Amino acid sequence: MNIRAAQPSHEARLSAIRASAPSRSPTVRVLAAYAEHSDCNLATLGFAAGVDFDRLLAGTRYQAPFGQSPFAFSRGLAFERKIAEQGYAPTLELLRTTMKFAVADAKIVNLRHIYQKNRSGMKLRAEHTRTLMRQLISGDPAAPNLIDGAVLQATIGGVPAWFEADALAARFGGPIHAGEVKSFPVVDGRADQDKFGAALDQVSMYILFAKELMESLGASAELVSSLAMIITPMNVSLRPTLSVKDVSTRIARARRLLAKVPDVREIAATVPANVTFGGIADPKATAERRIDALHDLADRTGTAYSPACLSTCGNALFCRERAFKDCSPSLIGPQAIRLLPGVRSLERAAELTEGAPASVDEGAVAPQLARAGRLYDLAIAGVRPGPNRRAG
């Protein structure tokens, strides 16, 4: 992971780039979705600046077709209240029965209620979390067994960010576990695999950051367990249940993805002072003017569209249309990009199958494309290469 810290001027610069665009906090849910697109400079700039891409193009033909429903949001709040009832009794019972924690004298710290819900509050909560984790390391009897709303700091693309974890739980003499609270149900022991997988990716981020915090405190990263805890409703009720899953491979993948994040400061340097996300989000401007502004910003920073963007990025429809106009190999997935190194478009790939002279960049793949073209022609003609007939 990039550990270079951004200077205060960079934080101000990112705020200026965001301008009046809709904002959102860099939650782990947002980070997990962004990590899939860390090769996209536009997505990197938007993530670091805290721009909500799901709302950026509202009112245009590229408006994001997804978002959390009010019902799901209300259910989530109701479930969070449920597991915190009576001094977190439902949560402690899950830790006792599933994790085998001794909870009779459990100490709980709720950091959500101590600090303001803003950026300054997140920084203070991160320092408080660091102090509490230090107590856990030392075996301090006053250390908490459950931290609600712990905040973990990470450096993403050279810019510091703070992420709120739903829960960090520990028993003295045992490892620290990270948990996530979700409102989707587990019915007969099964959950929606896409939602459950996304939740595991989020907890993997928490665990990764907690392990890095341990190392920064001079302790072993192994003090943080690689077992993720997911607290969800059971069946159609709000009765909680706890699922536990080893996410070692997801943690390793998260580390690799975040290590590839480009330096945000270098991307921001390509953006003139008068170019911001604010003009793209301006509801008073015409849709075409807003889209032109986004094209300008995308041209300056660069994008990296793939079909996977459609389920996770609010700018996906915009970038897909750009990819169609460019006839980009990305339209048919990342495999095509890997198989067509140096080939700028699918049209150019077709020309190479017809034997067009190759440039230096295309030299590695041109012979294979030409051979594929000859095989296709033979197949269309109904001719099979025999023992004395060579295909290429």
mmCIF file of C-alpha atoms in Angstrom:
data_model
loop_
_atom_site.group_PDB
_atom_site.id
_atom_site.type_symbol
_atom_site.label_atom_id
_atom_site.label_comp_id
_atom_site.label_asym_id
_atom_site.label_seq_id
_atom_site.Cartn_x
_atom_site.Cartn_y
_atom_site.Cartn_z
ATOM 1 C CA MET A 1 0.000 0.000 0.000
ATOM 2 C CA ASN A 2 1.211 3.506 -0.779
ATOM 3 C CA ILE A 3 2.328 4.956 2.553
ATOM 4 C CA ARG A 4 3.255 8.441 1.408
ATOM 5 C CA ALA A 5 1.252 10.945 3.421
ATOM 6 C CA ALA A 6 -0.454 13.858 1.715
ATOM 7 C CA GLN A 7 0.279 17.387 2.840
ATOM 8 C CA PRO A 8 -2.586 19.604 4.083
ATOM 9 C CA SER A 9 -2.480 21.485 0.770
ATOM 10 C CA HIS A 10 -3.492 18.307 -1.029
ATOM 11 C CA GLU A 11 -6.538 17.916 1.197
ATOM 12 C CA ALA A 12 -7.539 21.476 0.312
ATOM 13 C CA ARG A 13 -6.874 20.803 -3.362
ATOM 14 C CA LEU A 14 -9.120 17.743 -3.357
ATOM 15 C CA SER A 15 -11.850 19.732 -1.631
ATOM 16 C CA ALA A 16 -11.567 22.374 -4.355
ATOM 17 C CA ILE A 17 -11.818 19.719 -7.075
ATOM 18 C CA ARG A 18 -14.957 18.300 -5.453
ATOM 19 C CA ALA A 19 -16.422 21.823 -5.170
ATOM 20 C CA SER A 20 -20.230 21.679 -4.930
ATOM 21 C CA ALA A 21 -20.571 18.093 -6.177
ATOM 22 C CA PRO A 22 -22.523 15.679 -3.955
ATOM 23 C CA SER A 23 -20.176 14.194 -1.385
ATOM 24 C CA ARG A 24 -19.924 10.988 0.573
ATOM 25 C CA SER A 25 -17.604 9.731 3.266
ATOM 26 C CA PRO A 26 -14.945 7.230 2.179
ATOM 27 C CA THR A 27 -16.559 4.243 3.895
ATOM 28 C CA VAL A 28 -15.105 0.767 3.566
ATOM 29 C CA ARG A 29 -18.141 -0.162 1.457
ATOM 30 C CA VAL A 30 -17.201 2.628 -0.952
ATOM 31 C CA LEU A 31 -13.534 1.657 -0.782
ATOM 32 C CA ALA A 32 -14.244 -2.013 -1.504
ATOM 33 C CA ALA A 33 -16.233 -1.029 -4.594
ATOM 34 C CA TYR A 34 -13.583 1.464 -5.710
ATOM 35 C CA ALA A 35 -10.728 -1.025 -5.237
ATOM 36 C CA GLU A 36 -12.072 -2.950 -8.236
ATOM 37 C CA HIS A 37 -11.380 0.135 -10.373
ATOM 38 C CA SER A 38 -8.099 1.390 -8.929
ATOM 39 C CA ASP A 39 -6.675 1.499 -12.478
ATOM 40 C CA CYS A 40 -9.166 4.257 -13.367
ATOM 41 C CA ASN A 41 -7.719 7.711 -12.662
ATOM 42 C CA LEU A 42 -11.130 9.378 -12.779
ATOM 43 C CA ALA A 43 -12.464 6.941 -10.163
ATOM 44 C CA THR A 44 -9.354 7.478 -8.036
ATOM 45 C CA LEU A 45 -9.743 11.255 -8.131
ATOM 46 C CA GLY A 46 -13.455 11.023 -7.308
ATOM 47 C CA PHE A 47 -12.864 8.620 -4.415
ATOM 48 C CA ALA A 48 -10.076 10.720 -2.898
ATOM 49 C CA ALA A 49 -12.104 13.924 -3.274
ATOM 50 C CA GLY A 50 -15.139 12.285 -1.680
ATOM 51 C CA VAL A 51 -17.439 12.694 -4.707
ATOM 52 C CA ASP A 52 -20.616 10.609 -4.764
ATOM 53 C CA PHE A 53 -20.610 9.227 -8.309
ATOM 54 C CA ASP A 54 -24.019 7.662 -7.711
ATOM 55 C CA ARG A 55 -25.528 11.167 -7.608
ATOM 56 C CA LEU A 56 -23.068 13.106 -9.744
ATOM 57 C CA LEU A 57 -25.004 12.643 -13.010
ATOM 58 C CA ALA A 58 -28.533 12.807 -11.569
ATOM 59 C CA GLY A 59 -30.912 14.332 -14.106
ATOM 60 C CA THR A 60 -28.855 13.248 -17.138
ATOM 61 C CA ARG A 61 -29.175 10.209 -19.392
ATOM 62 C CA TYR A 62 -26.216 8.696 -17.547
ATOM 63 C CA GLN A 63 -27.849 8.788 -14.110
ATOM 64 C CA ALA A 64 -26.828 5.779 -12.001
ATOM 65 C CA PRO A 65 -29.636 3.182 -12.022
ATOM 66 C CA PHE A 66 -28.851 1.874 -8.538
ATOM 67 C CA GLY A 67 -28.724 2.942 -4.913
ATOM 68 C CA GLN A 68 -29.976 1.806 -1.534
ATOM 69 C CA SER A 69 -33.753 1.872 -1.180
ATOM 70 C CA PRO A 70 -35.325 3.836 1.697
ATOM 71 C CA PHE A 71 -36.820 0.549 2.963
ATOM 72 C CA ALA A 72 -33.418 -1.140 3.096
ATOM 73 C CA PHE A 73 -31.925 1.910 4.810
ATOM 74 C CA SER A 74 -34.693 1.965 7.449
ATOM 75 C CA ARG A 75 -34.370 -1.780 8.024
ATOM 76 C CA GLY A 76 -30.634 -1.366 8.483
ATOM 77 C CA LEU A 77 -31.091 1.317 11.140
ATOM 78 C CA ALA A 78 -33.714 -0.776 12.934
ATOM 79 C CA PHE A 79 -31.403 -3.790 12.969
ATOM 80 C CA GLU A 80 -28.477 -1.751 14.317
ATOM 81 C CA ARG A 81 -30.700 -0.505 17.148
ATOM 82 C CA LYS A 82 -31.822 -4.078 17.804
ATOM 83 C CA ILE A 83 -28.342 -5.498 18.360
ATOM 84 C CA ALA A 84 -27.416 -2.563 20.640
ATOM 85 C CA GLU A 85 -30.416 -3.053 22.938
ATOM 86 C CA GLN A 86 -29.908 -3.529 26.682
ATOM 87 C CA GLY A 87 -26.230 -2.740 26.623
ATOM 88 C CA TYR A 88 -25.521 -4.766 23.464
ATOM 89 C CA ALA A 89 -27.003 -7.902 25.023
ATOM 90 C CA PRO A 90 -27.917 -9.517 21.640
ATOM 91 C CA THR A 91 -24.411 -8.877 20.285
ATOM 92 C CA LEU A 92 -22.706 -10.180 23.412
ATOM 93 C CA GLU A 93 -24.847 -13.309 23.296
ATOM 94 C CA LEU A 94 -23.654 -13.984 19.746
ATOM 95 C CA LEU A 95 -20.046 -13.509 20.840
ATOM 96 C CA ARG A 96 -20.632 -15.930 23.720
ATOM 97 C CA THR A 97 -22.365 -18.682 21.769
ATOM 98 C CA THR A 98 -20.563 -18.469 18.420
ATOM 99 C CA MET A 99 -17.149 -17.020 19.267
ATOM 100 C CA LYS A 100 -16.938 -18.570 22.765
ATOM 101 C CA PHE A 101 -16.114 -15.192 24.317
ATOM 102 C CA ALA A 102 -16.563 -14.733 28.054
ATOM 103 C CA VAL A 103 -19.020 -11.831 28.160
ATOM 104 C CA ALA A 104 -20.127 -11.767 31.810
ATOM 105 C CA ASP A 105 -17.978 -8.710 32.564
ATOM 106 C CA ALA A 106 -17.559 -7.416 29.027
ATOM 107 C CA LYS A 107 -16.445 -3.804 28.674
ATOM 108 C CA ILE A 108 -17.955 -1.890 25.762
ATOM 109 C CA VAL A 109 -16.940 1.453 24.276
ATOM 110 C CA ASN A 110 -19.236 3.198 21.784
ATOM 111 C CA LEU A 111 -17.152 5.761 19.931
ATOM 112 C CA ARG A 112 -20.091 6.869 17.794
ATOM 113 C CA HIS A 113 -21.658 8.659 20.751
ATOM 114 C CA ILE A 114 -18.500 10.395 21.953
ATOM 115 C CA TYR A 115 -17.437 12.425 18.927
ATOM 116 C CA GLN A 116 -19.110 14.583 16.317
ATOM 117 C CA LYS A 117 -20.063 12.963 13.026
ATOM 118 C CA ASN A 118 -17.666 14.904 10.821
ATOM 119 C CA ARG A 119 -14.108 14.651 9.519
ATOM 120 C CA SER A 120 -12.615 16.075 12.710
ATOM 121 C CA GLY A 121 -14.639 13.596 14.738
ATOM 122 C CA MET A 122 -13.381 10.719 12.579
ATOM 123 C CA LYS A 123 -9.764 11.742 13.212
ATOM 124 C CA LEU A 124 -10.366 11.923 16.968
ATOM 125 C CA ARG A 125 -12.066 8.523 16.920
ATOM 126 C CA ALA A 126 -9.078 7.096 15.051
ATOM 127 C CA GLU A 127 -6.756 8.331 17.812
ATOM 128 C CA HIS A 128 -9.102 6.916 20.468
ATOM 129 C CA THR A 129 -9.201 3.589 18.617
ATOM 130 C CA ARG A 130 -5.412 3.575 18.524
ATOM 131 C CA THR A 131 -5.294 4.127 22.296
ATOM 132 C CA LEU A 132 -7.781 1.328 22.951
ATOM 133 C CA MET A 133 -5.886 -1.059 20.696
ATOM 134 C CA ARG A 134 -2.699 -0.256 22.561
ATOM 135 C CA GLN A 135 -4.495 -1.199 25.789
ATOM 136 C CA LEU A 136 -5.573 -4.500 24.233
ATOM 137 C CA ILE A 137 -2.007 -5.255 23.182
ATOM 138 C CA SER A 138 -0.672 -4.662 26.666
ATOM 139 C CA GLY A 139 -3.409 -6.759 28.311
ATOM 140 C CA ASP A 140 -4.696 -3.780 30.268
ATOM 141 C CA PRO A 141 -7.670 -4.988 32.395
ATOM 142 C CA ALA A 142 -9.438 -1.722 31.553
ATOM 143 C CA ALA A 143 -9.306 -2.415 27.813
ATOM 144 C CA PRO A 144 -12.681 -2.937 26.115
ATOM 145 C CA ASN A 145 -13.928 -6.272 24.801
ATOM 146 C CA LEU A 146 -16.111 -4.584 22.187
ATOM 147 C CA ILE A 147 -15.518 -1.303 20.337
ATOM 148 C CA ASP A 148 -18.551 0.020 18.471
ATOM 149 C CA GLY A 149 -17.645 2.476 15.725
ATOM 150 C CA ALA A 150 -13.881 2.076 15.797
ATOM 151 C CA VAL A 151 -12.132 4.204 13.173
ATOM 152 C CA LEU A 152 -9.093 2.910 11.294
ATOM 153 C CA GLN A 153 -6.767 5.113 9.254
ATOM 154 C CA ALA A 154 -5.229 4.112 5.952
ATOM 155 C CA THR A 155 -3.302 5.889 3.232
ATOM 156 C CA ILE A 156 -4.914 5.434 -0.178
ATOM 157 C CA GLY A 157 -2.948 6.704 -3.150
ATOM 158 C CA GLY A 158 -0.853 8.964 -0.927
ATOM 159 C CA VAL A 159 -3.883 10.533 0.760
ATOM 160 C CA PRO A 160 -4.922 9.652 4.331
ATOM 161 C CA ALA A 161 -8.483 8.402 4.830
ATOM 162 C CA TRP A 162 -10.470 7.243 7.842
ATOM 163 C CA PHE A 163 -12.855 4.288 7.860
ATOM 164 C CA GLU A 164 -15.463 3.374 10.453
ATOM 165 C CA ALA A 165 -15.667 -0.282 11.450
ATOM 166 C CA ASP A 166 -18.970 -1.569 12.797
ATOM 167 C CA ALA A 167 -17.253 -3.591 15.518
ATOM 168 C CA LEU A 168 -13.888 -4.673 16.856
ATOM 169 C CA ALA A 169 -14.187 -7.392 19.487
ATOM 170 C CA ALA A 170 -11.560 -9.090 21.619
ATOM 171 C CA ARG A 171 -11.147 -11.430 24.524
ATOM 172 C CA PHE A 172 -8.097 -11.141 26.718
ATOM 173 C CA GLY A 173 -5.481 -13.673 25.744
ATOM 174 C CA GLY A 174 -7.087 -14.143 22.332
ATOM 175 C CA PRO A 175 -7.069 -12.400 18.946
ATOM 176 C CA ILE A 176 -8.961 -9.262 17.919
ATOM 177 C CA HIS A 177 -11.817 -9.785 15.457
ATOM 178 C CA ALA A 178 -13.463 -7.337 13.063
ATOM 179 C CA GLY A 179 -17.176 -7.463 12.352
ATOM 180 C CA GLU A 180 -19.736 -5.922 10.032
ATOM 181 C CA VAL A 181 -23.462 -5.461 10.602
ATOM 182 C CA LYS A 182 -25.722 -6.030 7.580
ATOM 183 C CA SER A 183 -29.501 -5.983 7.263
ATOM 184 C CA PHE A 184 -29.878 -8.617 4.524
ATOM 185 C CA PRO A 185 -31.308 -11.852 5.960
ATOM 186 C CA VAL A 186 -29.763 -15.274 6.356
ATOM 187 C CA VAL A 187 -32.569 -17.705 5.544
ATOM 188 C CA ASP A 188 -32.126 -21.337 6.539
ATOM 189 C CA GLY A 189 -28.413 -20.731 6.918
ATOM 190 C CA ARG A 190 -27.994 -19.140 3.495
ATOM 191 C CA ALA A 191 -27.559 -15.535 2.405
ATOM 192 C CA ASP A 192 -27.529 -13.767 -0.934
ATOM 193 C CA GLN A 193 -24.049 -14.689 -2.182
ATOM 194 C CA ASP A 194 -23.349 -11.332 -3.852
ATOM 195 C CA LYS A 195 -24.335 -9.367 -0.750
ATOM 196 C CA PHE A 196 -22.517 -11.736 1.580
ATOM 197 C CA GLY A 197 -19.407 -11.610 -0.595
ATOM 198 C CA ALA A 198 -19.468 -7.810 -0.615
ATOM 199 C CA ALA A 199 -19.759 -7.820 3.183
ATOM 200 C CA LEU A 200 -16.755 -10.136 3.450
ATOM 201 C CA ASP A 201 -14.763 -7.800 1.198
ATOM 202 C CA GLN A 202 -15.595 -4.912 3.525
ATOM 203 C CA VAL A 203 -14.537 -6.781 6.673
ATOM 204 C CA SER A 204 -11.362 -7.817 4.873
ATOM 205 C CA MET A 205 -10.513 -4.136 4.541
ATOM 206 C CA TYR A 206 -11.122 -3.590 8.269
ATOM 207 C CA ILE A 207 -8.902 -6.531 9.126
ATOM 208 C CA LEU A 208 -6.152 -5.323 6.790
ATOM 209 C CA PHE A 209 -6.178 -1.849 8.356
ATOM 210 C CA ALA A 210 -6.319 -3.281 11.874
ATOM 211 C CA LYS A 211 -3.305 -5.489 11.122
ATOM 212 C CA GLU A 212 -1.413 -2.453 9.836
ATOM 213 C CA LEU A 213 -2.386 -0.564 13.001
ATOM 214 C CA MET A 214 -0.959 -3.406 15.077
ATOM 215 C CA GLU A 215 2.335 -3.203 13.205
ATOM 216 C CA SER A 216 2.482 0.590 13.631
ATOM 217 C CA LEU A 217 2.128 0.018 17.390
ATOM 218 C CA GLY A 218 5.054 -2.393 17.370
ATOM 219 C CA ALA A 219 2.900 -5.503 17.750
ATOM 220 C CA SER A 220 2.354 -8.512 15.513
ATOM 221 C CA ALA A 221 -0.268 -8.308 12.787
ATOM 222 C CA GLU A 222 -1.238 -11.849 13.803
ATOM 223 C CA LEU A 223 -2.951 -10.390 16.874
ATOM 224 C CA VAL A 224 -5.799 -9.538 14.503
ATOM 225 C CA SER A 225 -7.705 -12.612 13.373
ATOM 226 C CA SER A 226 -8.380 -13.279 9.690
ATOM 227 C CA LEU A 227 -11.837 -14.587 10.617
ATOM 228 C CA ALA A 228 -14.545 -12.122 9.583
ATOM 229 C CA MET A 229 -17.716 -11.767 11.638
ATOM 230 C CA ILE A 230 -20.944 -10.856 9.806
ATOM 231 C CA ILE A 231 -23.987 -10.049 11.953
ATOM 232 C CA THR A 232 -27.269 -10.289 10.020
ATOM 233 C CA PRO A 233 -30.965 -10.900 10.703
ATOM 234 C CA MET A 234 -32.103 -14.507 10.824
ATOM 235 C CA ASN A 235 -34.858 -15.360 8.347
ATOM 236 C CA VAL A 236 -37.473 -12.588 8.041
ATOM 237 C CA SER A 237 -37.205 -11.296 11.608
ATOM 238 C CA LEU A 238 -34.679 -8.914 13.139
ATOM 239 C CA ARG A 239 -33.317 -11.628 15.389
ATOM 240 C CA PRO A 240 -29.523 -11.493 14.866
ATOM 241 C CA THR A 241 -27.271 -14.318 13.824
ATOM 242 C CA LEU A 242 -23.488 -14.404 13.437
ATOM 243 C CA SER A 243 -21.639 -15.863 10.450
ATOM 244 C CA VAL A 244 -17.877 -16.455 10.605
ATOM 245 C CA LYS A 245 -15.650 -16.845 7.559
ATOM 246 C CA ASP A 246 -11.893 -17.026 6.982
ATOM 247 C CA VAL A 247 -11.034 -14.155 4.636
ATOM 248 C CA SER A 248 -7.251 -14.595 4.374
ATOM 249 C CA THR A 249 -7.346 -14.669 0.568
ATOM 250 C CA ARG A 250 -9.612 -11.614 0.456
ATOM 251 C CA ILE A 251 -7.234 -9.706 2.729
ATOM 252 C CA ALA A 252 -4.319 -10.542 0.437
ATOM 253 C CA ARG A 253 -6.356 -9.470 -2.584
ATOM 254 C CA ALA A 254 -7.331 -6.194 -0.902
ATOM 255 C CA ARG A 255 -3.677 -5.497 -0.161
ATOM 256 C CA ARG A 256 -2.754 -6.084 -3.822
ATOM 257 C CA LEU A 257 -5.572 -3.894 -5.124
ATOM 258 C CA LEU A 258 -4.784 -1.002 -2.810
ATOM 259 C CA ALA A 259 -1.081 -1.246 -3.622
ATOM 260 C CA LYS A 260 -1.965 -0.502 -7.260
ATOM 261 C CA VAL A 261 -3.798 2.745 -6.485
ATOM 262 C CA PRO A 262 -2.021 5.571 -8.344
ATOM 263 C CA ASP A 263 -0.793 8.674 -6.538
ATOM 264 C CA VAL A 264 -3.793 10.965 -6.186
ATOM 265 C CA ARG A 265 -1.578 14.044 -6.049
ATOM 266 C CA GLU A 266 -0.168 13.328 -9.490
ATOM 267 C CA ILE A 267 -3.675 12.936 -10.912
ATOM 268 C CA ALA A 268 -4.865 16.147 -9.230
ATOM 269 C CA ALA A 269 -1.919 17.981 -10.760
ATOM 270 C CA THR A 270 -3.336 17.287 -14.247
ATOM 271 C CA VAL A 271 -6.553 19.138 -13.387
ATOM 272 C CA PRO A 272 -6.562 22.941 -13.908
ATOM 273 C CA ALA A 273 -7.831 25.099 -11.051
ATOM 274 C CA ASN A 274 -11.026 25.987 -12.943
ATOM 275 C CA VAL A 275 -11.976 22.344 -13.659
ATOM 276 C CA THR A 276 -14.032 20.737 -10.880
ATOM 277 C CA PHE A 277 -16.728 18.142 -10.269
ATOM 278 C CA GLY A 278 -18.999 21.031 -9.255
ATOM 279 C CA GLY A 279 -19.779 22.005 -12.837
ATOM 280 C CA ILE A 280 -20.636 18.392 -13.649
ATOM 281 C CA ALA A 281 -23.165 18.239 -10.803
ATOM 282 C CA ASP A 282 -24.616 21.741 -11.327
ATOM 283 C CA PRO A 283 -28.423 21.293 -11.475
ATOM 284 C CA LYS A 284 -28.797 24.727 -13.102
ATOM 285 C CA ALA A 285 -26.669 23.770 -16.091
ATOM 286 C CA THR A 286 -28.037 21.869 -19.067
ATOM 287 C CA ALA A 287 -27.426 18.140 -19.156
ATOM 288 C CA GLU A 288 -25.238 18.480 -22.254
ATOM 289 C CA ARG A 289 -23.079 21.123 -20.617
ATOM 290 C CA ARG A 290 -22.616 18.918 -17.561
ATOM 291 C CA ILE A 291 -21.700 15.919 -19.684
ATOM 292 C CA ASP A 292 -19.226 18.000 -21.707
ATOM 293 C CA ALA A 293 -17.601 19.039 -18.434
ATOM 294 C CA LEU A 294 -17.242 15.391 -17.418
ATOM 295 C CA HIS A 295 -15.762 14.538 -20.825
ATOM 296 C CA ASP A 296 -13.205 17.288 -20.299
ATOM 297 C CA LEU A 297 -12.239 15.960 -16.866
ATOM 298 C CA ALA A 298 -12.156 12.345 -18.108
ATOM 299 C CA ASP A 299 -9.911 13.352 -21.021
ATOM 300 C CA ARG A 300 -7.487 15.028 -18.630
ATOM 301 C CA THR A 301 -7.279 12.207 -16.082
ATOM 302 C CA GLY A 302 -8.093 9.065 -18.078
ATOM 303 C CA THR A 303 -10.618 6.289 -17.467
ATOM 304 C CA ALA A 304 -10.508 2.483 -17.516
ATOM 305 C CA TYR A 305 -13.956 1.119 -18.297
ATOM 306 C CA SER A 306 -14.810 -2.555 -17.896
ATOM 307 C CA PRO A 307 -18.194 -4.332 -17.806
ATOM 308 C CA ALA A 308 -17.754 -4.804 -14.034
ATOM 309 C CA CYS A 309 -18.107 -1.029 -13.616
ATOM 310 C CA LEU A 310 -21.826 -1.304 -14.375
ATOM 311 C CA SER A 311 -22.572 -2.796 -10.956
ATOM 312 C CA THR A 312 -20.325 -0.612 -8.812
ATOM 313 C CA CYS A 313 -19.641 2.806 -10.363
ATOM 314 C CA GLY A 314 -22.132 5.617 -10.878
ATOM 315 C CA ASN A 315 -20.232 6.849 -13.937
ATOM 316 C CA ALA A 316 -20.359 3.478 -15.693
ATOM 317 C CA LEU A 317 -22.957 4.393 -18.344
ATOM 318 C CA PHE A 318 -20.980 7.498 -19.256
ATOM 319 C CA CYS A 319 -17.707 5.595 -19.537
ATOM 320 C CA ARG A 320 -19.365 2.759 -21.464
ATOM 321 C CA GLU A 321 -20.544 5.157 -24.137
ATOM 322 C CA ARG A 322 -17.028 6.594 -24.397
ATOM 323 C CA ALA A 323 -15.693 3.053 -24.782
ATOM 324 C CA PHE A 324 -18.256 2.353 -27.546
ATOM 325 C CA LYS A 325 -17.223 5.477 -29.440
ATOM 326 C CA ASP A 326 -13.582 4.459 -29.172
ATOM 327 C CA CYS A 327 -14.423 0.815 -29.988
ATOM 328 C CA SER A 328 -12.291 -0.049 -26.962
ATOM 329 C CA PRO A 329 -11.249 -3.658 -26.264
ATOM 330 C CA SER A 330 -12.450 -3.043 -22.691
ATOM 331 C CA LEU A 331 -16.016 -3.499 -23.928
ATOM 332 C CA ILE A 332 -15.539 -7.262 -23.973
ATOM 333 C CA GLY A 333 -13.808 -7.463 -20.613
ATOM 334 C CA PRO A 334 -10.349 -7.340 -19.056
ATOM 335 C CA GLN A 335 -9.325 -10.554 -20.797
ATOM 336 C CA ALA A 336 -9.506 -8.757 -24.149
ATOM 337 C CA ILE A 337 -7.197 -6.020 -22.900
ATOM 338 C CA ARG A 338 -4.657 -8.611 -21.791
ATOM 339 C CA LEU A 339 -4.950 -10.526 -25.078
ATOM 340 C CA LEU A 340 -4.633 -7.392 -27.242
ATOM 341 C CA PRO A 341 -1.590 -5.552 -25.859
ATOM 342 C CA GLY A 342 -0.847 -2.389 -27.780
ATOM 343 C CA VAL A 343 -4.043 -2.606 -29.862
ATOM 344 C CA ARG A 344 -6.032 0.598 -29.351
ATOM 345 C CA SER A 345 -9.427 -0.554 -30.645
ATOM 346 C CA LEU A 346 -11.467 -3.542 -31.774
ATOM 347 C CA GLU A 347 -11.561 -2.022 -35.258
ATOM 348 C CA ARG A 348 -7.780 -2.057 -35.323
ATOM 349 C CA ALA A 349 -7.778 -5.668 -34.095
ATOM 350 C CA ALA A 350 -10.042 -6.553 -37.041
ATOM 351 C CA GLU A 351 -7.638 -4.844 -39.448
ATOM 352 C CA LEU A 352 -4.763 -6.897 -38.049
ATOM 353 C CA THR A 353 -6.728 -10.126 -38.630
ATOM 354 C CA GLU A 354 -6.867 -9.099 -42.291
ATOM 355 C CA GLY A 355 -3.087 -8.781 -42.454
ATOM 356 C CA ALA A 356 -2.655 -5.023 -41.965
ATOM 357 C CA PRO A 357 0.952 -3.970 -41.245
ATOM 358 C CA ALA A 358 1.566 -3.845 -37.495
ATOM 359 C CA SER A 359 3.091 -0.999 -35.516
ATOM 360 C CA VAL A 360 5.882 -1.605 -33.016
ATOM 361 C CA ASP A 361 3.368 -1.666 -30.128
ATOM 362 C CA GLU A 362 1.208 -4.202 -31.967
ATOM 363 C CA GLY A 363 4.075 -6.480 -32.925
ATOM 364 C CA ALA A 364 3.588 -8.965 -30.085
ATOM 365 C CA VAL A 365 0.000 -9.829 -30.941
ATOM 366 C CA ALA A 366 -0.245 -9.109 -34.695
ATOM 367 C CA PRO A 367 0.903 -12.584 -35.883
ATOM 368 C CA GLN A 368 -1.691 -14.306 -33.668
ATOM 369 C CA LEU A 369 -4.453 -12.028 -34.939
ATOM 370 C CA ALA A 370 -3.430 -12.616 -38.547
ATOM 371 C CA ARG A 371 -3.443 -16.381 -37.967
ATOM 372 C CA ALA A 372 -6.863 -16.144 -36.307
ATOM 373 C CA GLY A 373 -8.127 -14.267 -39.351
ATOM 374 C CA ARG A 374 -6.892 -17.002 -41.725
ATOM 375 C CA LEU A 375 -8.476 -19.720 -39.577
ATOM 376 C CA TYR A 376 -11.762 -17.811 -39.594
ATOM 377 C CA ASP A 377 -11.675 -17.475 -43.364
ATOM 378 C CA LEU A 378 -11.042 -21.204 -43.727
ATOM 379 C CA ALA A 379 -13.925 -21.998 -41.379
ATOM 380 C CA ILE A 380 -16.298 -19.746 -43.320
ATOM 381 C CA ALA A 381 -15.206 -21.360 -46.587
ATOM 382 C CA GLY A 382 -15.812 -24.805 -45.115
ATOM 383 C CA VAL A 383 -12.194 -25.876 -45.596
ATOM 384 C CA ARG A 384 -10.370 -27.867 -42.938
ATOM 385 C CA PRO A 385 -6.588 -27.642 -42.742
ATOM 386 C CA GLY A 386 -5.339 -31.147 -43.672
ATOM 387 C CA PRO A 387 -2.036 -32.810 -42.794
ATOM 388 C CA ASN A 388 -0.336 -31.024 -45.692
ATOM 389 C CA ARG A 389 -2.250 -27.761 -45.323
ATOM 390 C CA ARG A 390 -0.940 -25.257 -42.809
ATOM 391 C CA ALA A 391 -3.296 -22.789 -41.180
ATOM 392 C CA GLY A 392 -0.790 -20.057 -40.500
#
